[in-house]
Coordinates of N, CA and C in Angstrom, one line a residue:
X1 N 0.6 68.5 -17.9 CA 0.6 67.4 -18.1 C 2.1 66.5 -17.9
X2 N 3.2 65.7 -17.1 CA 3.8 65.7 -18.3 C 3.3 63.6 -18.2
X3 N 4.1 63.4 -19.1 CA 4.4 62.1 -19.4 C 6.0 62.0 -19.8
X4 N 5.8 60.9 -18.8 CA 7.7 60.2 -19.2 C 7.5 58.2 -20.6
X5 N 8.7 59.2 -21.2 CA 8.3 57.9 -22.1 C 9.8 56.0 -21.6
X6 N 9.2 55.3 -21.4 CA 10.5 54.0 -20.9 C 11.8 54.2 -21.2
X7 N 12.2 54.8 -22.2 CA 13.2 55.0 -21.8 C 13.6 56.7 -21.5
X8 N 12.9 57.5 -20.5 CA 13.0 58.5 -20.0 C 13.5 57.8 -18.3
X9 N 12.2 56.6 -18.0 CA 12.5 56.2 -16.4 C 13.3 54.7 -16.6
X10 N 14.4 54.3 -17.7 CA 15.2 54.3 -17.2 C 16.3 54.4 -16.4
X11 N 16.8 53.6 -16.1 CA 17.8 53.8 -14.8 C 17.5 54.9 -14.2
X12 N 16.5 55.3 -13.5 CA 16.2 56.1 -12.8 C 15.2 56.4 -11.5
X13 N 15.7 57.0 -10.9 CA 14.3 57.1 -9.6 C 13.5 57.6 -9.5
X14 N 12.1 57.4 -9.6 CA 11.1 57.6 -9.0 C 10.1 57.6 -7.8
X15 N 9.6 59.7 -8.4 CA 9.1 59.8 -7.0 C 7.5 59.2 -7.3
X16 N 6.8 58.6 -6.9 CA 5.5 58.0 -7.7 C 4.5 58.6 -6.3
X17 N 3.3 59.5 -6.0 CA 2.6 60.4 -5.6 C 0.8 59.9 -5.7
X18 N 0.2 59.2 -5.4 CA -1.0 58.7 -5.8 C -1.9 58.0 -4.1
X19 N -2.6 57.6 -5.1 CA -4.3 56.0 -3.9 C -4.0 55.5 -4.1
X20 N -3.4 54.4 -2.8 CA -4.2 52.6 -3.9 C -5.0 52.4 -3.4
X21 N -5.8 51.4 -4.2 CA -6.8 50.9 -4.2 C -6.9 50.1 -4.0
X22 N -7.8 48.6 -3.9 CA -7.3 47.9 -4.4 C -8.7 46.9 -6.3
X23 N -8.4 46.4 -6.6 CA -9.2 45.3 -7.8 C -8.7 45.2 -7.9
X24 N -10.3 43.5 -8.3 CA -10.0 42.6 -9.0 C -9.2 41.9 -8.8
X25 N -8.8 41.6 -6.9 CA -7.7 41.2 -6.4 C -6.8 41.3 -5.8
X26 N -6.3 42.4 -6.9 CA -4.9 43.4 -6.6 C -4.2 44.6 -5.8
X27 N -3.3 44.7 -5.8 CA -3.5 46.1 -4.7 C -2.8 46.6 -6.4
X28 N -3.6 48.4 -6.1 CA -2.6 49.3 -7.9 C -3.0 50.9 -7.2
X29 N -2.2 51.1 -7.9 CA -2.0 52.7 -7.8 C -2.8 54.2 -8.9
X30 N -3.7 55.1 -8.5 CA -3.3 55.7 -9.2 C -2.6 57.5 -8.6
X31 N -2.2 57.1 -9.7 CA -0.4 57.9 -10.0 C -1.1 59.4 -9.6
X32 N -1.1 60.1 -8.9 CA -1.6 61.8 -8.8 C -0.1 63.3 -9.7
X33 N 1.0 62.3 -9.5 CA 2.6 62.9 -10.1 C 3.4 61.9 -9.5
X34 N 4.0 62.5 -10.8 CA 5.2 61.4 -11.2 C 6.6 62.5 -11.2
X35 N 7.8 62.2 -10.6 CA 8.8 62.6 -11.1 C 10.0 62.0 -11.0
X36 N 11.4 62.4 -11.9 CA 12.1 61.7 -11.5 C 13.2 62.8 -11.0
X37 N 13.9 62.1 -9.8 CA 14.5 62.8 -8.8 C 16.5 62.0 -8.7
X38 N 16.2 61.4 -9.5 CA 17.4 60.8 -9.5 C 18.3 60.0 -10.7
X39 N 20.0 59.1 -10.0 CA 19.4 58.2 -10.8 C 19.7 56.9 -9.9
X40 N 19.2 55.7 -10.9 CA 19.0 54.6 -10.3 C 20.5 54.6 -8.6
X41 N 20.6 54.5 -7.9 CA 21.5 53.8 -7.3 C 22.3 52.1 -7.4
X42 N 21.5 51.2 -8.5 CA 22.8 50.6 -8.6 C 23.3 51.1 -9.7
X43 N 22.9 51.6 -10.7 CA 23.5 52.4 -11.7 C 24.7 53.0 -11.6
X44 N 24.6 53.8 -10.1 CA 25.3 54.8 -10.0 C 26.4 53.7 -9.7
X45 N 26.3 52.5 -8.6 CA 27.4 52.0 -7.4 C 28.5 51.5 -9.3
X46 N 27.5 50.7 -10.7 CA 27.7 50.1 -11.7 C 28.9 50.9 -12.4
X47 N 28.2 52.0 -12.2 CA 29.3 53.4 -13.0 C 30.8 53.8 -11.9
X48 N 30.2 53.6 -10.6 CA 31.0 53.6 -10.7 C 32.9 52.9 -10.0
X49 N 32.3 51.5 -10.5 CA 33.2 50.7 -10.3 C 33.4 50.7 -11.8
X50 N 32.9 51.1 -13.3 CA 33.1 51.1 -14.3 C 35.1 52.5 -14.2
X51 N 34.6 52.9 -13.8 CA 35.4 54.6 -13.5 C 37.3 53.9 -12.4
X52 N 36.6 53.5 -11.4 CA 37.7 52.4 -11.0 C 38.5 51.5 -11.6
X53 N 38.2 50.5 -12.7 CA 38.9 49.9 -14.1 C 38.8 50.7 -15.4
X54 N 38.7 51.9 -15.4 CA 38.8 53.0 -17.0 C 39.5 52.7 -17.9
X55 N 41.1 52.2 -16.9 CA 42.4 52.5 -17.5 C 42.5 51.1 -18.3
X56 N 42.1 49.9 -17.3 CA 42.6 48.5 -17.8 C 41.2 48.1 -18.4
X57 N 39.8 48.9 -19.3 CA 38.9 48.5 -20.1 C 39.2 48.7 -20.8
X58 N 39.6 50.5 -21.1 CA 40.8 50.8 -22.1 C 41.4 49.9 -23.2
X59 N 42.3 49.5 -22.1 CA 43.2 48.5 -22.8 C 43.2 47.2 -23.4
X60 N 41.9 46.4 -22.6 CA 40.8 45.3 -22.3 C 41.0 44.8 -24.3
X61 N 39.7 46.8 -24.0 CA 39.3 46.7 -25.5 C 40.1 47.5 -26.7
X62 N 41.1 48.1 -26.9 CA 42.1 47.3 -27.6 C 42.8 46.2 -27.9
X63 N 42.7 45.6 -27.0 CA 44.1 44.3 -27.5 C 42.5 43.6 -27.6
X64 N 40.8 43.0 -27.8 CA 40.1 42.3 -28.1 C 40.1 43.2 -29.9
X65 N 40.0 44.3 -29.6 CA 40.0 44.7 -31.8 C 41.4 43.8 -31.5
X66 N 42.1 44.0 -31.6 CA 43.9 43.5 -32.7 C 43.6 42.5 -33.3
X67 N 42.7 41.2 -31.6 CA 42.0 40.4 -32.0 C 41.9 39.1 -33.3
X68 N 40.3 40.7 -33.4 CA 39.4 40.4 -34.4 C 40.3 40.9 -35.5
X69 N 40.8 41.6 -35.2 CA 41.7 42.5 -37.2 C 43.1 41.6 -37.7
X70 N 43.6 40.1 -36.8 CA 44.5 39.6 -36.8 C 44.0 38.1 -37.2
X71 N 45.9 37.6 -37.0 CA 45.2 36.5 -36.4 C 45.2 35.6 -35.4
X72 N 43.5 34.8 -35.6 CA 43.1 34.3 -34.7 C 43.8 33.8 -33.6
X73 N 43.3 33.2 -32.2 CA 44.4 32.9 -31.0 C 43.7 31.0 -31.4
X74 N 44.8 30.0 -31.1 CA 43.9 28.3 -30.8 C 43.7 28.1 -29.9
X75 N 43.0 28.0 -29.3 CA 42.5 27.6 -27.3 C 42.0 26.2 -28.0
X76 N 43.2 24.7 -27.3 CA 42.9 23.4 -27.5 C 42.0 23.3 -26.5
X77 N 42.8 23.8 -25.0 CA 41.8 23.1 -23.9 C 41.7 24.0 -22.8
X78 N 40.1 23.9 -22.5 CA 38.7 25.1 -22.1 C 38.5 24.9 -20.7
X79 N 38.5 25.5 -20.5 CA 37.7 25.0 -18.5 C 36.9 26.4 -18.9
X80 N 35.4 25.3 -18.5 CA 34.1 25.7 -18.8 C 33.4 26.2 -17.1
X81 N 33.7 27.7 -16.3 CA 32.2 27.6 -15.7 C 31.3 27.8 -15.5
X82 N 30.7 27.5 -15.3 CA 28.9 27.3 -15.5 C 28.0 26.4 -14.5
X83 N 26.8 25.4 -14.8 CA 25.9 25.3 -13.7 C 25.4 24.1 -15.1
X84 N 25.4 23.1 -14.9 CA 25.9 21.8 -15.3 C 24.5 21.5 -16.2
X85 N 23.1 22.1 -15.5 CA 22.3 22.0 -16.2 C 21.5 22.6 -16.3
X86 N 22.2 23.8 -17.1 CA 21.8 25.9 -18.1 C 21.9 25.0 -19.1
X87 N 21.7 25.2 -20.2 CA 21.3 25.5 -21.4 C 22.4 25.4 -22.4
X88 N 22.9 26.8 -21.6 CA 23.5 27.2 -22.2 C 24.6 26.5 -22.2
X89 N 25.2 26.6 -21.0 CA 26.2 24.9 -20.3 C 26.0 23.6 -21.8
X90 N 25.3 23.2 -21.5 CA 25.5 22.0 -22.5 C 25.3 22.1 -23.7
X91 N 24.6 23.0 -24.6 CA 25.2 23.4 -25.7 C 26.4 23.6 -26.0
X92 N 27.5 24.7 -24.8 CA 28.9 25.2 -25.9 C 29.1 23.7 -25.4
X93 N 29.3 22.4 -24.1 CA 30.1 20.9 -24.3 C 29.7 20.4 -25.5
X94 N 28.3 20.5 -25.9 CA 27.9 19.6 -26.9 C 28.7 19.2 -28.4
X95 N 29.0 20.8 -28.4 CA 29.4 21.3 -30.2 C 31.1 21.0 -29.1
X96 N 31.4 21.8 -28.6 CA 33.1 20.8 -28.5 C 33.1 19.6 -28.8
X97 N 32.4 19.0 -27.9 CA 32.6 17.6 -28.1 C 32.8 16.6 -29.5
X98 N 31.6 17.3 -30.5 CA 31.0 17.0 -31.5 C 32.5 17.6 -32.3
X99 N 33.3 18.3 -31.6 CA 34.7 18.5 -33.1 C 36.0 18.2 -31.0
X100 N 35.8 17.8 -30.9 CA 36.7 17.2 -30.5 C 38.3 17.9 -29.5
X101 N 37.2 19.4 -29.1 CA 38.4 20.4 -28.1 C 38.5 19.7 -26.9
X102 N 38.7 19.2 -26.2 CA 39.4 19.1 -24.6 C 38.7 20.5 -23.8
X103 N 37.2 20.4 -23.8 CA 36.2 21.1 -21.9 C 36.6 20.9 -20.8
X104 N 36.4 21.1 -19.9 CA 36.1 20.5 -18.5 C 35.1 21.6 -17.9
X105 N 34.0 21.1 -17.3 CA 32.9 21.6 -16.8 C 33.4 22.2 -15.1
X106 N 33.8 23.0 -14.7 CA 34.1 23.4 -13.3 C 32.5 24.3 -13.0
X107 N 31.3 23.4 -11.7 CA 30.6 23.3 -11.4 C 30.5 24.9 -10.7
X108 N 29.6 25.6 -11.1 CA 29.3 26.9 -10.1 C 27.9 27.0 -10.2
X109 N 27.2 27.6 -8.8 CA 26.4 28.2 -8.8 C 26.0 30.3 -10.3
X110 N 25.1 30.0 -10.7 CA 25.5 30.9 -11.6 C 24.3 32.1 -11.3
X111 N 23.4 31.3 -10.3 CA 22.6 33.2 -10.1 C 22.4 32.6 -8.0
X112 N 22.5 32.9 -7.5 CA 22.0 32.8 -6.3 C 23.7 34.2 -5.3
X113 N 22.7 34.2 -4.3 CA 23.9 35.2 -3.5 C 25.6 34.3 -3.7
X114 N 26.2 33.5 -3.0 CA 27.5 32.8 -4.1 C 28.1 33.2 -4.9
X115 N 27.3 33.7 -6.3 CA 27.4 32.9 -7.3 C 28.9 33.6 -7.4
X116 N 29.2 34.8 -7.0 CA 30.7 36.2 -7.2 C 31.9 35.3 -7.3
X117 N 31.5 34.6 -5.0 CA 32.7 34.3 -4.8 C 33.1 32.4 -4.9
X118 N 32.1 31.9 -5.5 CA 32.1 30.2 -6.0 C 33.0 30.7 -7.1
X119 N 33.1 31.3 -8.6 CA 33.2 31.6 -10.0 C 34.7 32.2 -10.1
X120 N 35.1 32.9 -9.1 CA 36.3 34.2 -8.4 C 37.4 32.7 -7.0
X121 N 36.1 31.5 -6.7 CA 37.3 30.6 -6.5 C 37.4 29.6 -7.5
X122 N 36.9 29.1 -8.3 CA 36.8 27.9 -10.1 C 38.1 29.1 -11.2
X123 N 38.5 30.1 -10.9 CA 39.4 31.5 -11.6 C 40.6 30.7 -10.4
X124 N 40.7 31.1 -9.4 CA 41.7 31.2 -8.5 C 42.3 28.8 -8.8
X125 N 41.7 28.5 -8.5 CA 41.5 26.4 -9.4 C 42.2 26.3 -10.1
X126 N 41.0 27.1 -11.1 CA 42.2 26.8 -12.7 C 43.5 27.2 -12.4
X127 N 43.8 28.2 -12.5 CA 44.6 28.9 -12.9 C 46.2 28.2 -12.0
X128 N 46.2 28.1 -10.4 CA 46.5 26.7 -10.1 C 47.1 25.6 -10.8
X129 N 45.8 24.8 -11.6 CA 46.7 23.3 -11.9 C 46.9 24.2 -12.9
X130 N 46.7 24.9 -14.0 CA 47.7 25.4 -15.8 C 47.9 24.3 -16.7
X131 N 46.3 23.8 -16.9 CA 46.5 23.0 -17.4 C 45.5 23.2 -18.8
X132 N 44.7 24.6 -19.2 CA 43.8 25.1 -19.5 C 45.1 26.7 -20.2
X133 N 44.6 26.7 -21.5 CA 45.3 28.3 -22.3 C 43.5 28.8 -21.9
X134 N 42.5 28.8 -22.1 CA 41.1 29.2 -21.4 C 40.3 28.8 -20.7
X135 N 39.5 30.1 -20.0 CA 39.0 30.1 -19.1 C 37.2 30.4 -19.7
X136 N 35.8 29.9 -20.1 CA 35.0 30.1 -20.1 C 34.3 30.6 -19.9
X137 N 33.5 32.2 -19.0 CA 32.1 31.8 -18.1 C 31.3 32.0 -18.9
X138 N 29.9 31.3 -18.4 CA 29.0 31.2 -19.2 C 27.8 31.0 -18.6
X139 N 27.3 32.0 -18.5 CA 25.2 30.8 -18.2 C 24.1 33.0 -19.2
X140 N 22.7 32.2 -19.2 CA 22.3 32.4 -20.3 C 21.3 34.0 -20.4
X141 N 21.2 34.4 -20.3 CA 20.5 35.5 -19.9 C 19.6 35.7 -19.3
X142 N 19.0 37.0 -18.1 CA 18.4 37.0 -17.3 C 17.4 38.5 -17.4
X143 N 17.1 39.1 -16.2 CA 17.2 40.5 -16.2 C 18.4 41.5 -15.7
X144 N 18.6 43.1 -15.4 CA 19.2 43.7 -14.4 C 19.8 43.6 -13.2
X145 N 19.2 43.1 -12.3 CA 19.1 42.3 -11.0 C 19.6 41.0 -10.8
X146 N 19.0 39.9 -12.0 CA 20.1 38.3 -11.9 C 21.4 38.6 -12.5
X147 N 21.6 39.7 -13.2 CA 23.0 39.8 -14.0 C 23.6 40.9 -12.7
X148 N 23.0 42.0 -11.9 CA 24.0 43.2 -11.2 C 25.1 42.2 -10.8
X149 N 25.0 40.4 -10.3 CA 26.6 40.3 -9.9 C 27.4 40.4 -10.8
X150 N 28.0 40.0 -11.9 CA 28.4 40.3 -12.9 C 29.3 41.4 -12.8
X151 N 29.0 42.4 -12.1 CA 29.9 43.6 -12.4 C 30.4 43.6 -11.2
X152 N 30.2 42.1 -10.3 CA 31.9 42.0 -9.3 C 32.6 43.5 -9.5
X153 N 33.7 44.0 -9.0 CA 34.5 44.5 -8.8 C 36.1 43.7 -8.7
X154 N 35.2 43.1 -7.4 CA 36.0 42.0 -6.5 C 36.2 40.4 -7.7
X155 N 35.4 40.5 -8.7 CA 35.1 39.2 -9.6 C 36.0 40.1 -11.4
X156 N 35.7 41.7 -11.4 CA 36.2 42.0 -12.6 C 37.5 41.8 -12.2
X157 N 38.7 42.0 -11.3 CA 40.0 42.0 -10.2 C 39.7 41.0 -10.3
X158 N 40.2 39.8 -10.0 CA 40.1 38.0 -10.5 C 40.6 38.2 -12.2
X159 N 39.5 38.3 -13.1 CA 39.8 38.1 -13.9 C 41.5 39.0 -14.9
X160 N 40.7 39.8 -14.2 CA 42.4 40.7 -14.4 C 43.2 40.2 -13.9
X161 N 43.0 39.3 -13.3 CA 44.8 38.5 -12.4 C 44.8 37.9 -13.2
X162 N 43.8 36.7 -13.9 CA 44.6 35.7 -14.4 C 45.3 35.5 -15.3
X163 N 46.5 34.4 -14.7 CA 47.3 33.9 -16.0 C 46.7 33.4 -17.6
X164 N 45.3 33.2 -17.5 CA 44.8 32.3 -18.5 C 43.9 33.4 -19.0
X165 N 43.7 33.4 -20.3 CA 42.8 34.2 -20.5 C 41.5 33.6 -20.4
X166 N 40.6 34.5 -20.0 CA 39.0 34.5 -20.2 C 37.6 35.1 -21.1
X167 N 37.4 34.1 -21.3 CA 36.0 34.5 -22.7 C 34.7 34.8 -21.6
X168 N 33.7 36.4 -21.7 CA 32.4 35.4 -21.3 C 31.6 35.7 -22.3
X169 N 30.4 34.3 -22.2 CA 29.3 34.5 -22.5 C 27.9 35.1 -21.8
X170 N 27.7 35.3 -20.9 CA 26.5 35.8 -20.1 C 25.4 37.1 -20.6
X171 N 24.8 36.7 -20.1 CA 23.0 38.0 -20.6 C 23.1 37.5 -22.3
X172 N 23.0 38.8 -21.8 CA 23.0 39.6 -24.1 C 23.7 40.3 -24.2
X173 N 24.0 41.0 -25.3 CA 25.3 41.8 -25.5 C 24.8 43.1 -25.4
X174 N 24.1 43.7 -24.9 CA 23.4 45.1 -24.4 C 23.2 44.8 -23.3
X175 N 23.3 43.8 -22.5 CA 24.8 44.3 -21.0 C 25.4 45.0 -20.5
X176 N 26.6 45.0 -20.9 CA 27.7 46.2 -20.9 C 27.9 45.5 -19.2
X177 N 28.2 44.2 -19.1 CA 28.1 44.4 -18.0 C 30.1 44.0 -17.0
X178 N 30.3 45.3 -16.5 CA 32.0 44.6 -15.2 C 32.8 43.6 -16.0
X179 N 32.6 42.4 -15.9 CA 32.8 41.1 -16.0 C 33.6 41.4 -17.5
X180 N 32.4 41.6 -18.1 CA 31.8 41.3 -19.7 C 34.0 42.8 -19.9
X181 N 33.8 43.9 -19.0 CA 34.6 44.7 -20.0 C 35.5 44.4 -20.2
X182 N 36.4 43.7 -19.5 CA 37.8 43.4 -18.7 C 37.6 42.0 -19.1
X183 N 37.5 41.0 -20.0 CA 37.0 40.2 -20.2 C 38.9 40.1 -20.9
X184 N 39.6 38.9 -21.8 CA 39.8 38.3 -22.8 C 39.5 38.6 -24.5
X185 N 38.3 38.5 -24.4 CA 36.7 37.3 -25.1 C 35.6 38.0 -24.9
X186 N 34.7 37.9 -25.1 CA 33.1 38.4 -25.4 C 32.0 38.0 -26.4
X187 N 31.2 37.0 -25.8 CA 30.7 36.3 -27.0 C 29.3 37.1 -26.4
X188 N 28.8 36.7 -27.4 CA 27.3 36.8 -28.0 C 27.2 35.8 -27.0
X189 N 26.8 34.6 -26.9 CA 25.8 33.6 -26.8 C 26.8 32.1 -26.1
X190 N 26.3 31.7 -24.8 CA 27.6 30.1 -25.3 C 27.9 29.3 -25.9
X191 N 26.7 29.2 -27.3 CA 26.7 28.6 -29.2 C 27.7 29.3 -29.5
X192 N 27.5 31.2 -29.3 CA 28.6 31.7 -30.2 C 30.2 31.9 -29.8
X193 N 30.2 31.3 -28.2 CA 31.3 30.9 -28.2 C 31.9 29.8 -28.4
X194 N 30.7 28.9 -28.5 CA 32.0 27.4 -28.8 C 32.2 26.8 -30.0
X195 N 31.3 28.0 -31.2 CA 31.3 28.1 -32.5 C 32.4 29.3 -33.4
X196 N 32.9 30.1 -31.9 CA 34.0 30.5 -32.6 C 35.3 30.7 -32.1
X197 N 35.1 29.6 -30.8 CA 36.5 28.8 -30.5 C 36.7 28.3 -31.8
X198 N 35.5 26.8 -32.4 CA 36.4 25.9 -32.9 C 36.9 26.3 -34.0
X199 N 36.2 27.8 -34.4 CA 36.7 28.1 -35.9 C 38.2 28.6 -35.9
X200 N 38.2 29.0 -35.0 CA 40.0 30.1 -34.7 C 41.2 28.5 -34.3
X201 N 40.4 27.4 -33.5 CA 41.6 26.2 -34.1 C 41.6 25.9 -35.4
X202 N 40.4 25.2 -35.7 CA 40.3 25.6 -37.4 C 41.1 25.5 -38.0
X203 N 41.3 27.2 -38.4 CA 42.0 28.1 -38.5 C 43.1 28.5 -38.3
X204 N 43.7 28.4 -36.9 CA 45.3 27.9 -36.9 C 45.9 27.3 -37.6
X205 N 45.3 25.9 -37.5 CA 45.8 24.3 -38.2 C 45.7 24.4 -39.3
X206 N 44.8 25.2 -39.8 CA 45.5 25.1 -41.9 C 46.3 26.0 -42.2
X207 N 47.3 27.6 -41.3 CA 47.9 27.7 -41.2 C 49.0 26.9 -41.0

């Protein structure tokens, strides 16, 4: 008899053979055979996209390391891409207001079928306006399915093509999204993003 841990089954395609039955108003299954048959189709797609941007990802990692180990960059005019009702967005804006750093919200749905196209459009619009020195894409956590759209190669390419630096604060640090890997700055949370921007701003002002 074979037993698998949760880690064994993570990101895998699984074949389950068994008998369906009802109990307490629910449909359940008594499994007689469980077999790992391959890699998750979604994970395979993500890995293919990461391969497509491999050289750029390495370059962005080097740039982020350099920034961490050298003088911070001072951003004074922030364009925020988020949903106005999201708590992360509210926290970010409130913190920036307290510190008198200009922040303008570009409203976007952060979880529906149009999320990627809306974010891409806002990034392009902000670049055309040429009024900002940082774009922040902000949304709270979610499961892998909610966040999978942020692995879009079209979104990654738009972030790469942006003339304005882009920072991301999406999901959790262990999600390892493609949009994070090609961003200029990666923040753990929206609040951490606001605090780091403010901290770097005042550090540069004192120099």
